[in-house]
Amino acid sequence: MEYLLVFILIFMIMAAVIALWTDELLSAVIAVGAVGFGASTAFLLLGAPDLAITQIVVEVVTLVLLIKATIGVGVRTTSGSLSARRAAQAAAVVVLLLSYIIVSFRAMPPFGSSVMERIADAPSITYLEEGLDLAGSANHVMSVLLDFRAYDTLGEATIIFTAVLGALLLMRKKGGKSLDIEQKEEKE
Amino acid sequence: MVYLLCILLLMVGLFGLISQKNLIKIILSIVIIESAVNLFFVLAGYRDDGIAPIMTERTAQLPESVRFAGRAVDPLPQAMVLTSIVIGLAFTALMVTMALRIYDVYGTYDIREIWKKRDKKSK
Amino acid sequence: MKNRSLIVSKISRWVAPVIFVFGIYVIMYGHLSPGGGFPGGVILSSAFILVMLARGRDEALHTLPFGLAKELDAVGALLFLLLAWTGLVLSGVFFVNFLHRISPGEPMRLWSGGFILPGNMAIGLKVAASLFLVMFALSALRISNNEENEGEDNSTEG
């Protein structure tokens, strides 16, 4: 099981490196799609079918958005190579962070023993044992999202609302007050 | 080992975020970082030979010795990651909208040329 | 994207309703099988995105007008808030699962889990309308951009 996950992760890392290295934007977008699909397969193997469905569908919509931004406006390739100064700066940051993270990995429990086994009265154990009586739904992830932690879902709905509001505001015609489609509807 | 590979994926995304100069590639790096972080959360909540935290008719009637809570994977990180994935989508939509607007105004996606044009305009 | 082929146009007319029904199924059975409001909403919006990509913006406006999508977005968010407020009004605790206290229902059936089902539907409505709006706004800009920048082509083909 762990070997399968290692294989999928190596595939994702290779796809990510290809996405950043290639010059053609279409190949880069498709490689990022491969990273997302690898993540979805990993979610399925890790016992999270909700997340697998969500990740696949979200990845498809992300691909459509990104292709609209690149091929839809006519930009096909990106120019040029990495300058040495930028690469050195990025490498310095990465090495610093990586060393810090590897040192702090000693506190991490080994893979396969979940956090809820180590803490005495973890909330997850209550959710699993009494979830069917307290919330009534068989899907415990949904009952956590919409009953035990519904406030976080409200915050998330607010975030999506604000992000879409911002995107719609950015898309106005220059100097106009509404999108061109609203002006068309007003004229009719 | 899998934790290390997940952090390595995060580092690839971070490297791309700092060193790339095309706006679309910066957005792609942010998408890679999001996938890596979500995967890391779910990896932390996994239990050996765990089953998904969804009860069916069969698991609701298991004998006491093989309790469902003793075999299921942690549902709490999965709930958090579910909202995180959809927030990532909204965030990507906002970033792509901003990139398209920048392209509309400056005509290019290269951030060095955008800086040059901005300096020229302000002079 | 100007000349859409006949095959794409005809097949999308048959596939889009199937995707729509699948999205509604994922939303409604969210508390019994994997899925829920969020992936269901994204699947619902992808039915409309398919119509917009395969048949053009005007056809997509026929299926879901722009003003209606904006109102559905706000209605979905307000419905979710209304569920939370009703819990506060009825028993003094914000966001309590009041429907489960009133009529529990049997487990593993469609009517179990209290207000998880209306909550899923509100979230699904909101996410679907939001994503449709964003995709529509992006395609609106693209067309105006092509009209303004005629002759400027940034693609380099080797």
PDB file of N, CA, C and O in Angstrom, chain B residues 52-114:
ATOM      1  N   ALA B  52     -13.049   3.497   4.574  1.00  0.00           N
ATOM      2  CA  ALA B  52     -13.572   4.851   4.427  1.00  0.00           C
ATOM      3  C   ALA B  52     -14.622   5.102   5.506  1.00  0.00           C
ATOM      4  O   ALA B  52     -15.356   4.189   5.874  1.00  0.00           O
ATOM      5  N   PRO B  53     -14.734   6.338   5.996  1.00  0.00           N
ATOM      6  CA  PRO B  53     -15.653   6.590   7.110  1.00  0.00           C
ATOM      7  C   PRO B  53     -17.103   6.746   6.674  1.00  0.00           C
ATOM      8  O   PRO B  53     -17.786   7.661   7.100  1.00  0.00           O
ATOM      9  N   ILE B  54     -17.576   5.828   5.838  1.00  0.00           N
ATOM     10  CA  ILE B  54     -18.963   5.874   5.378  1.00  0.00           C
ATOM     11  C   ILE B  54     -19.599   4.560   5.780  1.00  0.00           C
ATOM     12  O   ILE B  54     -19.130   3.492   5.417  1.00  0.00           O
ATOM     13  N   MET B  55     -20.690   4.644   6.530  1.00  0.00           N
ATOM     14  CA  MET B  55     -21.295   3.418   7.027  1.00  0.00           C
ATOM     15  C   MET B  55     -22.286   2.863   6.032  1.00  0.00           C
ATOM     16  O   MET B  55     -23.074   3.599   5.458  1.00  0.00           O
ATOM     17  N   THR B  56     -22.216   1.594   5.827  1.00  0.00           N
ATOM     18  CA  THR B  56     -23.221   0.914   5.024  1.00  0.00           C
ATOM     19  C   THR B  56     -24.042   0.026   5.948  1.00  0.00           C
ATOM     20  O   THR B  56     -23.824   0.013   7.152  1.00  0.00           O
ATOM     21  N   GLU B  57     -24.991  -0.694   5.377  1.00  0.00           N
ATOM     22  CA  GLU B  57     -25.833  -1.535   6.218  1.00  0.00           C
ATOM     23  C   GLU B  57     -25.003  -2.590   6.922  1.00  0.00           C
ATOM     24  O   GLU B  57     -25.284  -2.992   8.044  1.00  0.00           O
ATOM     25  N   ARG B  58     -23.908  -3.016   6.249  1.00  0.00           N
ATOM     26  CA  ARG B  58     -23.124  -4.095   6.831  1.00  0.00           C
ATOM     27  C   ARG B  58     -22.318  -3.613   8.012  1.00  0.00           C
ATOM     28  O   ARG B  58     -22.247  -4.267   9.036  1.00  0.00           O
ATOM     29  N   THR B  59     -21.704  -2.436   7.865  1.00  0.00           N
ATOM     30  CA  THR B  59     -20.836  -1.990   8.950  1.00  0.00           C
ATOM     31  C   THR B  59     -21.632  -1.498  10.138  1.00  0.00           C
ATOM     32  O   THR B  59     -21.109  -1.410  11.235  1.00  0.00           O
ATOM     33  N   ALA B  60     -22.910  -1.188   9.914  1.00  0.00           N
ATOM     34  CA  ALA B  60     -23.704  -0.733  11.060  1.00  0.00           C
ATOM     35  C   ALA B  60     -24.044  -1.884  11.977  1.00  0.00           C
ATOM     36  O   ALA B  60     -24.467  -1.676  13.103  1.00  0.00           O
ATOM     37  N   GLN B  61     -23.880  -3.120  11.487  1.00  0.00           N
ATOM     38  CA  GLN B  61     -24.250  -4.260  12.325  1.00  0.00           C
ATOM     39  C   GLN B  61     -23.052  -5.115  12.652  1.00  0.00           C
ATOM     40  O   GLN B  61     -23.177  -6.309  12.845  1.00  0.00           O
ATOM     41  N   LEU B  62     -21.860  -4.512  12.693  1.00  0.00           N
ATOM     42  CA  LEU B  62     -20.669  -5.297  12.992  1.00  0.00           C
ATOM     43  C   LEU B  62     -20.693  -5.739  14.432  1.00  0.00           C
ATOM     44  O   LEU B  62     -21.217  -5.054  15.296  1.00  0.00           O
ATOM     45  N   PRO B  63     -20.094  -6.891  14.729  1.00  0.00           N
ATOM     46  CA  PRO B  63     -20.005  -7.290  16.140  1.00  0.00           C
ATOM     47  C   PRO B  63     -19.094  -6.352  16.904  1.00  0.00           C
ATOM     48  O   PRO B  63     -18.304  -5.630  16.345  1.00  0.00           O
ATOM     49  N   GLU B  64     -19.197  -6.360  18.189  1.00  0.00           N
ATOM     50  CA  GLU B  64     -18.505  -5.383  19.014  1.00  0.00           C
ATOM     51  C   GLU B  64     -17.003  -5.479  18.901  1.00  0.00           C
ATOM     52  O   GLU B  64     -16.299  -4.513  19.111  1.00  0.00           O
ATOM     53  N   SER B  65     -16.484  -6.652  18.592  1.00  0.00           N
ATOM     54  CA  SER B  65     -15.040  -6.814  18.600  1.00  0.00           C
ATOM     55  C   SER B  65     -14.389  -6.108  17.425  1.00  0.00           C
ATOM     56  O   SER B  65     -13.229  -5.766  17.469  1.00  0.00           O
ATOM     57  N   VAL B  66     -15.148  -5.887  16.329  1.00  0.00           N
ATOM     58  CA  VAL B  66     -14.554  -5.249  15.158  1.00  0.00           C
ATOM     59  C   VAL B  66     -15.268  -3.927  14.970  1.00  0.00           C
ATOM     60  O   VAL B  66     -15.878  -3.694  13.958  1.00  0.00           O
ATOM     61  N   ARG B  67     -15.175  -3.046  15.936  1.00  0.00           N
ATOM     62  CA  ARG B  67     -15.956  -1.819  15.887  1.00  0.00           C
ATOM     63  C   ARG B  67     -15.592  -0.965  14.694  1.00  0.00           C
ATOM     64  O   ARG B  67     -14.440  -0.945  14.270  1.00  0.00           O
ATOM     65  N   PHE B  68     -16.568  -0.240  14.205  1.00  0.00           N
ATOM     66  CA  PHE B  68     -16.322   0.618  13.044  1.00  0.00           C
ATOM     67  C   PHE B  68     -15.320   1.705  13.366  1.00  0.00           C
ATOM     68  O   PHE B  68     -14.429   2.017  12.579  1.00  0.00           O
ATOM     69  N   ALA B  69     -15.433   2.269  14.582  1.00  0.00           N
ATOM     70  CA  ALA B  69     -14.521   3.353  14.922  1.00  0.00           C
ATOM     71  C   ALA B  69     -13.101   2.857  15.068  1.00  0.00           C
ATOM     72  O   ALA B  69     -12.162   3.633  15.005  1.00  0.00           O
ATOM     73  N   GLY B  70     -12.939   1.560  15.280  1.00  0.00           N
ATOM     74  CA  GLY B  70     -11.596   1.036  15.408  1.00  0.00           C
ATOM     75  C   GLY B  70     -10.936   0.754  14.081  1.00  0.00           C
ATOM     76  O   GLY B  70      -9.751   0.473  14.025  1.00  0.00           O
ATOM     77  N   ARG B  71     -11.719   0.807  13.006  1.00  0.00           N
ATOM     78  CA  ARG B  71     -11.151   0.478  11.714  1.00  0.00           C
ATOM     79  C   ARG B  71     -11.204   1.619  10.721  1.00  0.00           C
ATOM     80  O   ARG B  71     -10.581   1.536   9.678  1.00  0.00           O
ATOM     81  N   ALA B  72     -11.969   2.650  11.009  1.00  0.00           N
ATOM     82  CA  ALA B  72     -12.183   3.667   9.984  1.00  0.00           C
ATOM     83  C   ALA B  72     -11.070   4.701  10.010  1.00  0.00           C
ATOM     84  O   ALA B  72     -10.394   4.897  11.009  1.00  0.00           O
ATOM     85  N   VAL B  73     -10.924   5.359   8.859  1.00  0.00           N
ATOM     86  CA  VAL B  73      -9.947   6.419   8.713  1.00  0.00           C
ATOM     87  C   VAL B  73     -10.528   7.680   9.356  1.00  0.00           C
ATOM     88  O   VAL B  73     -11.738   7.812   9.478  1.00  0.00           O
ATOM     89  N   ASP B  74      -9.671   8.555   9.781  1.00  0.00           N
ATOM     90  CA  ASP B  74     -10.077   9.773  10.470  1.00  0.00           C
ATOM     91  C   ASP B  74     -10.929  10.656   9.549  1.00  0.00           C
ATOM     92  O   ASP B  74     -10.465  11.038   8.481  1.00  0.00           O
ATOM     93  N   PRO B  75     -12.160  11.020   9.916  1.00  0.00           N
ATOM     94  CA  PRO B  75     -12.969  11.832   9.008  1.00  0.00           C
ATOM     95  C   PRO B  75     -12.704  13.325   9.117  1.00  0.00           C
ATOM     96  O   PRO B  75     -13.101  14.068   8.235  1.00  0.00           O
ATOM     97  N   LEU B  76     -12.052  13.750  10.194  1.00  0.00           N
ATOM     98  CA  LEU B  76     -11.908  15.195  10.376  1.00  0.00           C
ATOM     99  C   LEU B  76     -10.990  15.856   9.350  1.00  0.00           C
ATOM    100  O   LEU B  76     -11.364  16.870   8.770  1.00  0.00           O
ATOM    101  N   PRO B  77      -9.784  15.313   9.076  1.00  0.00           N
ATOM    102  CA  PRO B  77      -8.985  15.958   8.029  1.00  0.00           C
ATOM    103  C   PRO B  77      -9.659  15.907   6.673  1.00  0.00           C
ATOM    104  O   PRO B  77      -9.490  16.817   5.855  1.00  0.00           O
ATOM    105  N   GLN B  78     -10.450  14.850   6.410  1.00  0.00           N
ATOM    106  CA  GLN B  78     -11.105  14.764   5.106  1.00  0.00           C
ATOM    107  C   GLN B  78     -12.126  15.868   4.939  1.00  0.00           C
ATOM    108  O   GLN B  78     -12.260  16.432   3.852  1.00  0.00           O
ATOM    109  N   ALA B  79     -12.848  16.189   6.016  1.00  0.00           N
ATOM    110  CA  ALA B  79     -13.821  17.273   5.901  1.00  0.00           C
ATOM    111  C   ALA B  79     -13.123  18.596   5.634  1.00  0.00           C
ATOM    112  O   ALA B  79     -13.557  19.385   4.791  1.00  0.00           O
ATOM    113  N   MET B  80     -12.010  18.837   6.338  1.00  0.00           N
ATOM    114  CA  MET B  80     -11.297  20.089   6.135  1.00  0.00           C
ATOM    115  C   MET B  80     -10.729  20.174   4.726  1.00  0.00           C
ATOM    116  O   MET B  80     -10.764  21.216   4.078  1.00  0.00           O
ATOM    117  N   VAL B  81     -10.215  19.060   4.215  1.00  0.00           N
ATOM    118  CA  VAL B  81      -9.604  19.086   2.880  1.00  0.00           C
ATOM    119  C   VAL B  81     -10.678  19.253   1.821  1.00  0.00           C
ATOM    120  O   VAL B  81     -10.439  19.865   0.777  1.00  0.00           O
ATOM    121  N   LEU B  82     -11.886  18.750   2.078  1.00  0.00           N
ATOM    122  CA  LEU B  82     -12.956  18.913   1.097  1.00  0.00           C
ATOM    123  C   LEU B  82     -13.263  20.376   0.867  1.00  0.00           C
ATOM    124  O   LEU B  82     -13.324  20.837  -0.276  1.00  0.00           O
ATOM    125  N   THR B  83     -13.405  21.145   1.963  1.00  0.00           N
ATOM    126  CA  THR B  83     -13.622  22.573   1.763  1.00  0.00           C
ATOM    127  C   THR B  83     -12.401  23.228   1.165  1.00  0.00           C
ATOM    128  O   THR B  83     -12.513  24.150   0.361  1.00  0.00           O
ATOM    129  N   SER B  84     -11.218  22.734   1.502  1.00  0.00           N
ATOM    130  CA  SER B  84     -10.001  23.354   0.989  1.00  0.00           C
ATOM    131  C   SER B  84      -9.894  23.185  -0.520  1.00  0.00           C
ATOM    132  O   SER B  84      -9.442  24.098  -1.231  1.00  0.00           O
ATOM    133  N   ILE B  85     -10.334  22.041  -1.041  1.00  0.00           N
ATOM    134  CA  ILE B  85     -10.235  21.831  -2.493  1.00  0.00           C
ATOM    135  C   ILE B  85     -11.146  22.811  -3.220  1.00  0.00           C
ATOM    136  O   ILE B  85     -10.751  23.427  -4.228  1.00  0.00           O
ATOM    137  N   VAL B  86     -12.367  23.003  -2.710  1.00  0.00           N
ATOM    138  CA  VAL B  86     -13.288  23.893  -3.425  1.00  0.00           C
ATOM    139  C   VAL B  86     -12.851  25.343  -3.280  1.00  0.00           C
ATOM    140  O   VAL B  86     -12.981  26.137  -4.220  1.00  0.00           O
ATOM    141  N   ILE B  87     -12.264  25.683  -2.109  1.00  0.00           N
ATOM    142  CA  ILE B  87     -11.732  27.044  -1.967  1.00  0.00           C
ATOM    143  C   ILE B  87     -10.591  27.249  -2.952  1.00  0.00           C
ATOM    144  O   ILE B  87     -10.435  28.329  -3.538  1.00  0.00           O
ATOM    145  N   GLY B  88      -9.772  26.206  -3.160  1.00  0.00           N
ATOM    146  CA  GLY B  88      -8.702  26.312  -4.142  1.00  0.00           C
ATOM    147  C   GLY B  88      -9.227  26.600  -5.525  1.00  0.00           C
ATOM    148  O   GLY B  88      -8.621  27.358  -6.289  1.00  0.00           O
ATOM    149  N   LEU B  89     -10.373  25.999  -5.861  1.00  0.00           N
ATOM    150  CA  LEU B  89     -10.953  26.259  -7.177  1.00  0.00           C
ATOM    151  C   LEU B  89     -11.388  27.699  -7.305  1.00  0.00           C
ATOM    152  O   LEU B  89     -11.097  28.359  -8.310  1.00  0.00           O
ATOM    153  N   ALA B  90     -12.050  28.238  -6.281  1.00  0.00           N
ATOM    154  CA  ALA B  90     -12.487  29.634  -6.347  1.00  0.00           C
ATOM    155  C   ALA B  90     -11.277  30.560  -6.443  1.00  0.00           C
ATOM    156  O   ALA B  90     -11.282  31.559  -7.177  1.00  0.00           O
ATOM    157  N   PHE B  91     -10.224  30.200  -5.719  1.00  0.00           N
ATOM    158  CA  PHE B  91      -9.021  31.002  -5.721  1.00  0.00           C
ATOM    159  C   PHE B  91      -8.360  30.993  -7.091  1.00  0.00           C
ATOM    160  O   PHE B  91      -7.886  32.019  -7.584  1.00  0.00           O
ATOM    161  N   THR B  92      -8.313  29.810  -7.728  1.00  0.00           N
ATOM    162  CA  THR B  92      -7.734  29.720  -9.073  1.00  0.00           C
ATOM    163  C   THR B  92      -8.555  30.541 -10.058  1.00  0.00           C
ATOM    164  O   THR B  92      -7.976  31.205 -10.928  1.00  0.00           O
ATOM    165  N   ALA B  93      -9.890  30.504  -9.903  1.00  0.00           N
ATOM    166  CA  ALA B  93     -10.720  31.308 -10.809  1.00  0.00           C
ATOM    167  C   ALA B  93     -10.400  32.790 -10.656  1.00  0.00           C
ATOM    168  O   ALA B  93     -10.265  33.525 -11.644  1.00  0.00           O
ATOM    169  N   LEU B  94     -10.230  33.242  -9.413  1.00  0.00           N
ATOM    170  CA  LEU B  94      -9.909  34.656  -9.187  1.00  0.00           C
ATOM    171  C   LEU B  94      -8.550  35.007  -9.775  1.00  0.00           C
ATOM    172  O   LEU B  94      -8.378  36.054 -10.406  1.00  0.00           O
ATOM    173  N   MET B  95      -7.558  34.129  -9.606  1.00  0.00           N
ATOM    174  CA  MET B  95      -6.227  34.400 -10.129  1.00  0.00           C
ATOM    175  C   MET B  95      -6.233  34.452 -11.647  1.00  0.00           C
ATOM    176  O   MET B  95      -5.581  35.321 -12.266  1.00  0.00           O
ATOM    177  N   VAL B  96      -6.970  33.539 -12.270  1.00  0.00           N
ATOM    178  CA  VAL B  96      -7.014  33.528 -13.736  1.00  0.00           C
ATOM    179  C   VAL B  96      -7.700  34.789 -14.238  1.00  0.00           C
ATOM    180  O   VAL B  96      -7.283  35.383 -15.240  1.00  0.00           O
ATOM    181  N   THR B  97      -8.743  35.235 -13.520  1.00  0.00           N
ATOM    182  CA  THR B  97      -9.405  36.477 -13.919  1.00  0.00           C
ATOM    183  C   THR B  97      -8.450  37.651 -13.845  1.00  0.00           C
ATOM    184  O   THR B  97      -8.380  38.479 -14.761  1.00  0.00           O
ATOM    185  N   MET B  98      -7.662  37.717 -12.770  1.00  0.00           N
ATOM    186  CA  MET B  98      -6.700  38.812 -12.647  1.00  0.00           C
ATOM    187  C   MET B  98      -5.645  38.738 -13.747  1.00  0.00           C
ATOM    188  O   MET B  98      -5.254  39.772 -14.311  1.00  0.00           O
ATOM    189  N   ALA B  99      -5.196  37.525 -14.077  1.00  0.00           N
ATOM    190  CA  ALA B  99      -4.183  37.388 -15.118  1.00  0.00           C
ATOM    191  C   ALA B  99      -4.726  37.842 -16.463  1.00  0.00           C
ATOM    192  O   ALA B  99      -4.032  38.508 -17.244  1.00  0.00           O
ATOM    193  N   LEU B 100      -6.009  37.501 -16.743  1.00  0.00           N
ATOM    194  CA  LEU B 100      -6.592  37.943 -17.998  1.00  0.00           C
ATOM    195  C   LEU B 100      -6.716  39.451 -18.056  1.00  0.00           C
ATOM    196  O   LEU B 100      -6.489  40.070 -19.089  1.00  0.00           O
ATOM    197  N   ARG B 101      -7.044  40.058 -16.956  1.00  0.00           N
ATOM    198  CA  ARG B 101      -7.127  41.523 -16.930  1.00  0.00           C
ATOM    199  C   ARG B 101      -5.773  42.151 -17.174  1.00  0.00           C
ATOM    200  O   ARG B 101      -5.639  43.148 -17.871  1.00  0.00           O
ATOM    201  N   ILE B 102      -4.747  41.568 -16.555  1.00  0.00           N
ATOM    202  CA  ILE B 102      -3.388  42.091 -16.757  1.00  0.00           C
ATOM    203  C   ILE B 102      -2.998  41.950 -18.222  1.00  0.00           C
ATOM    204  O   ILE B 102      -2.399  42.864 -18.824  1.00  0.00           O
ATOM    205  N   TYR B 103      -3.359  40.820 -18.827  1.00  0.00           N
ATOM    206  CA  TYR B 103      -3.038  40.644 -20.234  1.00  0.00           C
ATOM    207  C   TYR B 103      -3.773  41.658 -21.088  1.00  0.00           C
ATOM    208  O   TYR B 103      -3.256  42.160 -22.083  1.00  0.00           O
ATOM    209  N   ASP B 104      -4.996  41.964 -20.693  1.00  0.00           N
ATOM    210  CA  ASP B 104      -5.790  42.929 -21.429  1.00  0.00           C
ATOM    211  C   ASP B 104      -5.146  44.302 -21.401  1.00  0.00           C
ATOM    212  O   ASP B 104      -5.138  45.032 -22.390  1.00  0.00           O
ATOM    213  N   VAL B 105      -4.570  44.669 -20.265  1.00  0.00           N
ATOM    214  CA  VAL B 105      -4.025  46.015 -20.136  1.00  0.00           C
ATOM    215  C   VAL B 105      -2.610  46.094 -20.687  1.00  0.00           C
ATOM    216  O   VAL B 105      -2.259  47.035 -21.403  1.00  0.00           O
ATOM    217  N   TYR B 106      -1.747  45.100 -20.392  1.00  0.00           N
ATOM    218  CA  TYR B 106      -0.344  45.230 -20.743  1.00  0.00           C
ATOM    219  C   TYR B 106       0.041  44.457 -21.982  1.00  0.00           C
ATOM    220  O   TYR B 106       1.084  44.702 -22.550  1.00  0.00           O
ATOM    221  N   GLY B 107      -0.742  43.474 -22.361  1.00  0.00           N
ATOM    222  CA  GLY B 107      -0.440  42.769 -23.604  1.00  0.00           C
ATOM    223  C   GLY B 107       0.556  41.648 -23.478  1.00  0.00           C
ATOM    224  O   GLY B 107       0.921  41.046 -24.475  1.00  0.00           O
ATOM    225  N   THR B 108       1.002  41.338 -22.258  1.00  0.00           N
ATOM    226  CA  THR B 108       1.969  40.273 -22.127  1.00  0.00           C
ATOM    227  C   THR B 108       1.783  39.599 -20.782  1.00  0.00           C
ATOM    228  O   THR B 108       1.137  40.138 -19.885  1.00  0.00           O
ATOM    229  N   TYR B 109       2.350  38.393 -20.639  1.00  0.00           N
ATOM    230  CA  TYR B 109       2.287  37.699 -19.363  1.00  0.00           C
ATOM    231  C   TYR B 109       3.618  37.724 -18.643  1.00  0.00           C
ATOM    232  O   TYR B 109       3.736  37.172 -17.563  1.00  0.00           O
ATOM    233  N   ASP B 110       4.620  38.355 -19.226  1.00  0.00           N
ATOM    234  CA  ASP B 110       5.954  38.316 -18.640  1.00  0.00           C
ATOM    235  C   ASP B 110       6.061  39.400 -17.589  1.00  0.00           C
ATOM    236  O   ASP B 110       5.857  40.581 -17.893  1.00  0.00           O
ATOM    237  N   ILE B 111       6.406  39.041 -16.361  1.00  0.00           N
ATOM    238  CA  ILE B 111       6.304  40.048 -15.304  1.00  0.00           C
ATOM    239  C   ILE B 111       7.394  41.099 -15.394  1.00  0.00           C
ATOM    240  O   ILE B 111       7.206  42.233 -14.948  1.00  0.00           O
ATOM    241  N   ARG B 112       8.548  40.757 -16.013  1.00  0.00           N
ATOM    242  CA  ARG B 112       9.574  41.797 -16.125  1.00  0.00           C
ATOM    243  C   ARG B 112       9.140  42.874 -17.099  1.00  0.00           C
ATOM    244  O   ARG B 112       9.340  44.068 -16.886  1.00  0.00           O
ATOM    245  N   GLU B 113       8.505  42.449 -18.216  1.00  0.00           N
ATOM    246  CA  GLU B 113       8.033  43.463 -19.167  1.00  0.00           C
ATOM    247  C   GLU B 113       6.898  44.286 -18.576  1.00  0.00           C
ATOM    248  O   GLU B 113       6.770  45.476 -18.866  1.00  0.00           O
ATOM    249  N   ILE B 114       6.093  43.651 -17.738  1.00  0.00           N
ATOM    250  CA  ILE B 114       5.012  44.414 -17.110  1.00  0.00           C
ATOM    251  C   ILE B 114       5.590  45.482 -16.192  1.00  0.00           C
ATOM    252  O   ILE B 114       5.135  46.633 -16.176  1.00  0.00           O
TER     253      ILE B 114
END
